[in-house]
Short mmCIF file of C-alpha atoms in Angstrom, two decimals:
data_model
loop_
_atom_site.label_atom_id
_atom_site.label_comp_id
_atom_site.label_asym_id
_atom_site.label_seq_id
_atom_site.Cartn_x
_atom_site.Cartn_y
_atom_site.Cartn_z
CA UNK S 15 38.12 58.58 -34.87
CA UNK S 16 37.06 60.60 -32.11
CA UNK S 17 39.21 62.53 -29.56
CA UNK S 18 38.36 62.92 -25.68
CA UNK S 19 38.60 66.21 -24.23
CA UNK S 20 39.77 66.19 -20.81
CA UNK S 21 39.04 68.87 -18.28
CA UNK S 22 40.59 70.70 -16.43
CA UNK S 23 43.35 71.08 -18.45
CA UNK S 24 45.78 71.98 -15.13
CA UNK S 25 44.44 71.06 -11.43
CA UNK S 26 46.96 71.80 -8.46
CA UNK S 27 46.06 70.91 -5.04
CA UNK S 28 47.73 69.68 -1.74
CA UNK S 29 48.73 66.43 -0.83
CA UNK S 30 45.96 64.62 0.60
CA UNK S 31 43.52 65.72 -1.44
CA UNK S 32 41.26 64.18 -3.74
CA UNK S 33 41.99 64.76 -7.59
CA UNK S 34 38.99 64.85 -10.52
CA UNK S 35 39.62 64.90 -14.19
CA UNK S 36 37.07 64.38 -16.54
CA UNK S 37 37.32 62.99 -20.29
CA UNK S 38 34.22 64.24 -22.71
CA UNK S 39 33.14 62.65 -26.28
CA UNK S 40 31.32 62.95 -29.39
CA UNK S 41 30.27 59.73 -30.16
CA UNK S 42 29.91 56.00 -29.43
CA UNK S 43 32.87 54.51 -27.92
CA UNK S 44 33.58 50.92 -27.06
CA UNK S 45 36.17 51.50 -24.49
CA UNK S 46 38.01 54.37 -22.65
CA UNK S 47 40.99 53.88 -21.21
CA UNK S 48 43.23 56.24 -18.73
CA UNK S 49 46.55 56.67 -18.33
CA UNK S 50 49.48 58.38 -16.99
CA UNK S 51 52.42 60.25 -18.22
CA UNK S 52 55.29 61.59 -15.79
CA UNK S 53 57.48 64.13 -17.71
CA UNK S 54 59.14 63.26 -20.41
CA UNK S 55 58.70 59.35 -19.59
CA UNK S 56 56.48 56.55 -21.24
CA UNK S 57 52.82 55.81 -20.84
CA UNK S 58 51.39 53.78 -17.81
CA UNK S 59 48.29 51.95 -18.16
CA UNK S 60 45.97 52.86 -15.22
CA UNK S 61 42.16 51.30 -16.31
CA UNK S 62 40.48 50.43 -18.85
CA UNK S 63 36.26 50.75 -19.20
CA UNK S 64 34.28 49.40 -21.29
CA UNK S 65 30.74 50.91 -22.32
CA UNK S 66 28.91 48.51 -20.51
CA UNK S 67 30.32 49.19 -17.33
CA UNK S 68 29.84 52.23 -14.96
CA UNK S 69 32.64 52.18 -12.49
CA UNK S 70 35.53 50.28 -11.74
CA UNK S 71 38.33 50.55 -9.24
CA UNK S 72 42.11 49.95 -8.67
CA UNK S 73 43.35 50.90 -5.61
CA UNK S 74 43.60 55.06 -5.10
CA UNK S 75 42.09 55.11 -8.50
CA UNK S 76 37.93 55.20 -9.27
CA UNK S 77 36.72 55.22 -12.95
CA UNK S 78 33.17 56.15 -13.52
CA UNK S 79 31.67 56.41 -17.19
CA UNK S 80 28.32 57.90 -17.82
CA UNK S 81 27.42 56.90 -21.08
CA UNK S 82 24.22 58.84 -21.84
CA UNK S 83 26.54 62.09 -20.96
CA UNK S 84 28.97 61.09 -23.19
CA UNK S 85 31.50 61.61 -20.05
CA UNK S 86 34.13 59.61 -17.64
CA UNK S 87 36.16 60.63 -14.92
CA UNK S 88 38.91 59.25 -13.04
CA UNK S 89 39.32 59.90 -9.31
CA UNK S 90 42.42 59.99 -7.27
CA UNK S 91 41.75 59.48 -3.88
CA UNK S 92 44.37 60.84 -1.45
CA UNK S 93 46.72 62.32 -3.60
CA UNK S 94 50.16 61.98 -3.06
CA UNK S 95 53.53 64.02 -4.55
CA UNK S 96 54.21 60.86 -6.29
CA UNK S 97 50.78 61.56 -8.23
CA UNK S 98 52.02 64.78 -9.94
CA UNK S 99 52.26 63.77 -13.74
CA UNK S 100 50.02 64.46 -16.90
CA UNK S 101 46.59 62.32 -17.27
CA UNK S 102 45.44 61.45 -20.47
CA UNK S 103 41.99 59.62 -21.46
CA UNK S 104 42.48 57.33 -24.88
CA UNK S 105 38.99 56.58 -26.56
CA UNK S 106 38.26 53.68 -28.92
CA UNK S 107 35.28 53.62 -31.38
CA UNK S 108 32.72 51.03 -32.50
CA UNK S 109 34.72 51.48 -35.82
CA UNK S 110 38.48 50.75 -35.69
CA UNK S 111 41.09 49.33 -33.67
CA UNK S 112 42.92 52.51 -32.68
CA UNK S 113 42.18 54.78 -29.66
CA UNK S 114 42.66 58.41 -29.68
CA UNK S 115 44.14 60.36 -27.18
CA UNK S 116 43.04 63.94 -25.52
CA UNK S 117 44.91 66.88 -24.60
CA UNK S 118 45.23 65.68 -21.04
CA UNK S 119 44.84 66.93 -17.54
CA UNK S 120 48.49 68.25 -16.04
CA UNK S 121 48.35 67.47 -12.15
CA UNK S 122 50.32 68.62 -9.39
CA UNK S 123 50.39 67.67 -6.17
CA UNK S 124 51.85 69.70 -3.77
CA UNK S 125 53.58 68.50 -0.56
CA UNK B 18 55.04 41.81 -15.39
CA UNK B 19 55.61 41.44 -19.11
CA UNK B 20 56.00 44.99 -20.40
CA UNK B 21 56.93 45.97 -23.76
CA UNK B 22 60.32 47.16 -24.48
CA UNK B 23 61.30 49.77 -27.40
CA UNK B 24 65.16 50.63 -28.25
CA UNK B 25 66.89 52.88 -28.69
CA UNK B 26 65.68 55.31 -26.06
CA UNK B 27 67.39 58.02 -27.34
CA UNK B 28 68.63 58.58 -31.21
CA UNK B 29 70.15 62.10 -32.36
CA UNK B 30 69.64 61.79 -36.34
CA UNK B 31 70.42 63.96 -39.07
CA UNK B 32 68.05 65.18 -41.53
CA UNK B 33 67.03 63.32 -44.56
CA UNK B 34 68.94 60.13 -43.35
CA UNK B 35 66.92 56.42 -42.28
CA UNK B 36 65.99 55.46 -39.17
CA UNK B 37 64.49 52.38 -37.82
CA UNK B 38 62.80 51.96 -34.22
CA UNK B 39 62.41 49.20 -32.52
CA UNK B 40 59.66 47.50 -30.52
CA UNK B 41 59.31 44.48 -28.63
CA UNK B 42 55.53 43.72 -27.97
CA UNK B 43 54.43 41.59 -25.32
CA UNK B 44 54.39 38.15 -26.21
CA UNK B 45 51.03 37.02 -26.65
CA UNK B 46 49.57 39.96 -27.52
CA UNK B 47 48.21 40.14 -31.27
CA UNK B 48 47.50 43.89 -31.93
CA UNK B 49 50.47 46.78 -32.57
CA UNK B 50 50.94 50.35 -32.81
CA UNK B 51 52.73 53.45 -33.16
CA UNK B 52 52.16 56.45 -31.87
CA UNK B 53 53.94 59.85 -31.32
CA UNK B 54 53.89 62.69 -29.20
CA UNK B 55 56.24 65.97 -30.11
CA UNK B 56 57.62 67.71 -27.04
CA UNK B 57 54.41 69.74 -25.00
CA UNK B 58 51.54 68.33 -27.27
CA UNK B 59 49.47 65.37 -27.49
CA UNK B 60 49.76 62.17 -28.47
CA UNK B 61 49.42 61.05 -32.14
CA UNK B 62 48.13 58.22 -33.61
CA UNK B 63 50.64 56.74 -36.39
CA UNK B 64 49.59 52.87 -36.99
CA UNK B 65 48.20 49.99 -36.10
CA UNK B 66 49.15 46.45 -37.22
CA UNK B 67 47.55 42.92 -36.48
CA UNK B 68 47.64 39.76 -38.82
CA UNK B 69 51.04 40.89 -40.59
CA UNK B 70 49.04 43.92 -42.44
CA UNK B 71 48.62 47.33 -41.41
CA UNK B 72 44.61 47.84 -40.19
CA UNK B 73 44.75 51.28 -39.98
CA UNK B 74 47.01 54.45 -40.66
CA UNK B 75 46.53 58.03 -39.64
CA UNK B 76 47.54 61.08 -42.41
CA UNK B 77 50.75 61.47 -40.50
CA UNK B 78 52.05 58.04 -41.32
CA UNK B 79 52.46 59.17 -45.31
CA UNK B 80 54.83 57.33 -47.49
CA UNK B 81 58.11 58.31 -45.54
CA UNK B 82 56.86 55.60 -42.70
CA UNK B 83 56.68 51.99 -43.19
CA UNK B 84 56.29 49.24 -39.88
CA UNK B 85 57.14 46.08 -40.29
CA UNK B 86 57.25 42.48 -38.72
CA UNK B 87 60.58 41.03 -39.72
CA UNK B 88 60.28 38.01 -36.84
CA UNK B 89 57.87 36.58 -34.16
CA UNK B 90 58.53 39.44 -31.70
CA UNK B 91 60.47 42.80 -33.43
CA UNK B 92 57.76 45.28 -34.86
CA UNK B 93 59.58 48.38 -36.25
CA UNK B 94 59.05 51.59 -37.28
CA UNK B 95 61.56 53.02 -39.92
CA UNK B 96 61.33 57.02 -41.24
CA UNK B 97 62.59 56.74 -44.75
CA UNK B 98 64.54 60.33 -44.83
CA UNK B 99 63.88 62.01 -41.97
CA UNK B 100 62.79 65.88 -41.36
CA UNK B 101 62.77 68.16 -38.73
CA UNK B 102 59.14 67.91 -38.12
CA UNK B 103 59.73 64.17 -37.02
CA UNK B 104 61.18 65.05 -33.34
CA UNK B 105 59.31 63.90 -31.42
CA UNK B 106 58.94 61.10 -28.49
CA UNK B 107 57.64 57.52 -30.10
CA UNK B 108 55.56 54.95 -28.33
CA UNK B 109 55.09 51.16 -29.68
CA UNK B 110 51.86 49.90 -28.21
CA UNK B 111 50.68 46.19 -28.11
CA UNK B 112 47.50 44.47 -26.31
CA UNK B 113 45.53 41.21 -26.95
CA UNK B 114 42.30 40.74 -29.06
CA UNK B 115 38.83 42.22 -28.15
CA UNK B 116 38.05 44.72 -25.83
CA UNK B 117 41.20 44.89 -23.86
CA UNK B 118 43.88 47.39 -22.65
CA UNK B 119 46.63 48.71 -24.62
CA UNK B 120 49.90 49.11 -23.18
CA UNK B 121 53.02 51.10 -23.99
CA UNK B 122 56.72 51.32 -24.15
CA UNK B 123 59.03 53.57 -22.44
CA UNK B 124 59.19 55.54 -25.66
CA UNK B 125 62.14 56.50 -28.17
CA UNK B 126 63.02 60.35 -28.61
CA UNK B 127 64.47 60.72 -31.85
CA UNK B 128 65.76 64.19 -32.26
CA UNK B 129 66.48 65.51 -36.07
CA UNK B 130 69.51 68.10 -36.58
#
């Protein structure tokens, strides 16, 4: 299986702001899913994508995927201190049932 | 919201003794998994489980690991004799069939001394 490599790896900015990580891979995936990890605490489910879609939305939150770049990105729009945590994109293959993580993007939000 | 559930949160073990993890899944979902993440790195890929079998295993999950199904809604993870090496935070996982969204427990830090 195939890891995503997010970029940046550490993105600070002020409250307000908008927020950009992006998630690079290998090979073919059949989904990509985002999520979020506050310190020390569990995993939160924020969206999933599938290869046949482009963008999707939830709220603050915009998920494009550009599969002939072999790239996604997740958007926070109007960033809050609440946002500060770690971002991670989870990739699963055409192969297997299991998704692999990336490094992850640390955010912080500043008040 | 269903969510899934995994207990202890917190278990302080020594090394080279048994322990077993515990994970409620969310109830209709049919696909299970373990993963890990040791304190400042990235999250680890264990197991995954569907139909009563495992499907898949990483090279971390050697034969000190086993999962296992005991009833329709406990999926464990038990470390045979634990080392050092195994602190670490650890995440049970469930979601439905197809192309659909995983989603994780709260987590268990087990910490070897």
């Amino acid at each position: 299986s195939q890891q995503g490599e997010e970029d940046p790896q550490a993105l600070s900015i002020q409250e307000g702001e908008n927020a950009t990580m992006n998630c690079s891979y290998k090979t073919s995936i059949n989904n990509l899913q985002w999520y979020r990890q506050n310190s020390g605490r569990g995993l939160v489910h924020l969206i999933l994508i599938r290869s046949n879609e482009r963008e999707k939305h939830s709220g603050r939150l915009r998920v494009t995927l550009d599969t002939s770049k072999k790239s996604s990105s997740l958007l926070i729009t109007a960033s809050r201190a609440a946002d500060t945590a770690s971002y991670f994109c989870a990739l699963r293959d055409n192969y297997g049932q299991n998704f692999v993580f990336g490094p992850g993007t640390r955010l912080s939000v500043l008040p | 919201e269903p969510e899934v559930t995994q207990t202890p949160s917190h278990q302080v073990t020594q090394m080279g003794q048994e322990v077993i993890l515990r994970c409620v899944p969310i109830s209709n979902h049919l696909y299970f998994y373990w993963y890990r993440q040791i304190l400042g790195q990235k999250v680890e890929f264990l197991v995954s489980f569907y139909n009563n079998e495992i499907s898949e295993k990483s090279e971390i999950f050697d034969d000190q690991f086993s999962v296992e199904r005991p009833d329709g809604s406990n999926f464990t993870l038990k470390i045979r004799s634990t080392k050092l090496e195994d602190s670490a935070m650890y995440f049970c996982a469930s979601r439905r069939t197809g192309n659909t969204e995983a989603f994780f427990g709260q987590g268990t830090r087990l910490t070897v001394v």
